[in-house]
Amino acid sequence: MQNEKIPTRQLFGLLIVARLSFSISSILALHVPPHNQDQWVMVIVACLYIAISSMPILFLANRINKDTVKGFVTSIYGRPLSRLMGVLYLIYFIILTIDAIILQTELVTTSILPESSNYLITTLMLMVCIYMTSRGVIVILRSVDLLIPVIYSILFVLIVLGINNVDFSLFLPILSDSTINDINKGALILSTLYNDIIIIAMLVPELKNKNISTRVFFGSLITNMIILNIVIIITQGALGIEYARHSLFPFLIYVRLINLARIVERIAAVFVVMWLLTITFRINILLYLATKILRDIFNKGEDDKLCLFIVSTIVWIVSIGITVMRPVVGTRNDLNNYLAIIFVIYIIIIPLITCMIFLFRRKSISGAKNQK
Amino acid sequence: MLGKKGVYLLIILISSIILASCVGYIEISQLAIVTVTGIDLVGEKVLLTNEVIVPTDASGQKNDKGSSALYTQHEGDTIFEAIRNATLTFDRKLLYSHNEIIIFGEELAKRGIGQYINFFLYDNEPRESTFMLVAKDAKAYEVMGINEGLSSTFGMYLEQLIRNHKYTSKTRSLNISEYIKYFYQRKTPVLGVVQVKEKRIINPEDTLKGLNHRDVLDVEGGAVFYKDSLIGYYSGEEMIGFNFLVDEIKNSIIEFEVPDQLVDNDNKYAATKGKYTVLEIKDSKTKNTLEIKDGKPNLIIDVKLRGVIGEDSKGLDLRYLNVLKATEEACSNRIKDIIRKTMDKAQKDLKVDTFGIDTLFHSKYPKEWKEISNDWESIFTEISYDINVETYIVRTGLLDMPTNVEKGENNAK
């Protein structure tokens, strides 16, 4: 299984499922300017910023395709600096994993298991994720392939069942209450939360067709933004612009409002199960990539379980430490500022520097490779 | 020592215990399921009255008290404190996930309900689909406990009355989520009302007991809020106009008088001649359009409805198209009158826009809206309006003439 390569379809599926976990939970796009009925316009503008900010990594991803990530980074920075890069990105992936686990724990404790201990929920969820991660990326992606129809069917059914609560007149007038500055500001903030390009870059060497990363990125970006816009429109239409902003999990409220002839009601648990699948895949892939980086730092192979144990233990301790101390989703404004800084460093600055070094040293790098 | 299989087996065993809710379970008989909550003020304290379902045993028998529900009252500075204070005097913890209705006492509603609904949105137990009502001329607890329906508890009785709104359109059902939506959109939500009315004694047993009357609940009318404070009421008829204006008419009826000249003078009345004709609405659509005419906003209300003749005792001969059309026109005129009365009430008496006309203005004239939005309520009172109603009678029921008229050779004009 180790020599198996990832079909493009599976990577595409992973990217839209992993992003869905955010699109139907805290819906960060509702909490950025312009804070009105034009949020969907802001999301469209955000696509442009996401595309621009992802360019450096996308450029590098297209160059990695004949090498491994480790080999590529080492050829640019040399061995000692490449290890430092490894440590930096290890921290980045651990932060992203912790963020996803905290979101998972908070939604579950808020929605269906309010009396259950955070320790128990976090531990059980992490155990599932560790097991899947330990089986390797091929298993994770095959599971995605298998469950995507289930996830999207449930999402579609939930949207349709609640559509009678949506008041589309709330979306008028279009673009009259927002300024260009507001929309751009919101789009910029939103773009700093979209870091899927790093997943593509890390998995490029494992792809069957390595020349397709640009198409996968733009395809998943557009798909994700369409889904996000559908979710934004129906939640704003059902809850109203302000209530959707007040709510921590607006789509959960949308589902709780479903009541068809008093037969189909109280189906929030269906939504939570579907959402758990999406966030589990996100955690799996982030945990896998963090483990992969640690293995690369210590020159360990895919079979090594110690690195997975180390990464999982760090994630477990920090996640529990945070979830028992304070709410994270509720205080997301501050957290998003930190995540934006981290995004700029990891997705823009470091890759930009790497691109520049690559371009300056292109001849010597290709010369060294040819000698090998 | 355990081996891989042993570890997996252990995990499955532990999970089956933890995940199957075998830990921390609560039996239904241990829960106090709240179905209706009444909120009043006593001084500065919140007085919470709850209807709690009495759990029955396996054979379906009720408890020693013999009733299906009982009522608890608790005070606190906040809703949550009042709920938790309940555990000091009541032997079960109150469960709000099946609470269907919140009733606000009139006094509290006049002071503002905004701060008292937050608990129901913060906590995951109460549902966002819980109905909200105002107890007209009463405290919330004064209307609770009455059950003159077939339902087994007051809560079920009242819930059914709310759900019946579609048959008359003389009230409305609004839940917490809709309230918040309209509160932010229009600042003037209209809630349903509930009041106690007297019912004549019919049952001989009641007469023997010496009762003069029985109390019955009535949900006719609407409670008008400005921001979160009660400022007045719409009557039942005004609520029909309101429901036409906000396009929420469902399966209700319109009672109207057709002009006398429409009835054939040669009609031979075998029984007494009645006054009214009734149309049962099958579907209705209202489209409100706003335009600025001579610098002033003018509202155009276009109503189109299809209906079935449900009753006539005046003697209309509906075999003839001219009679049918004239009847449609009479119905349209009646609807115009109803809408006009509601508009008059809103413009002259309440002086608030409860119909979302501000949203129309905002949508169509966004630039002008920014200049006048703060002054909208005074502009609303000056708005002129035109009402166009198109009624289509699509069926005449099982008769083409009422049976109190003998059918002659040439009845129609």
Short mmCIF file of C-alpha atoms in Angstrom, two decimals, chain A residues 109 242 262:
data_model
loop_
_atom_site.label_atom_id
_atom_site.label_comp_id
_atom_site.label_asym_id
_atom_site.label_seq_id
_atom_site.Cartn_x
_atom_site.Cartn_y
_atom_site.Cartn_z
CA THR A 109 -20.47 19.43 23.90
CA GLU A 242 -28.14 39.49 12.94
CA ARG A 262 -44.20 17.71 12.89
#
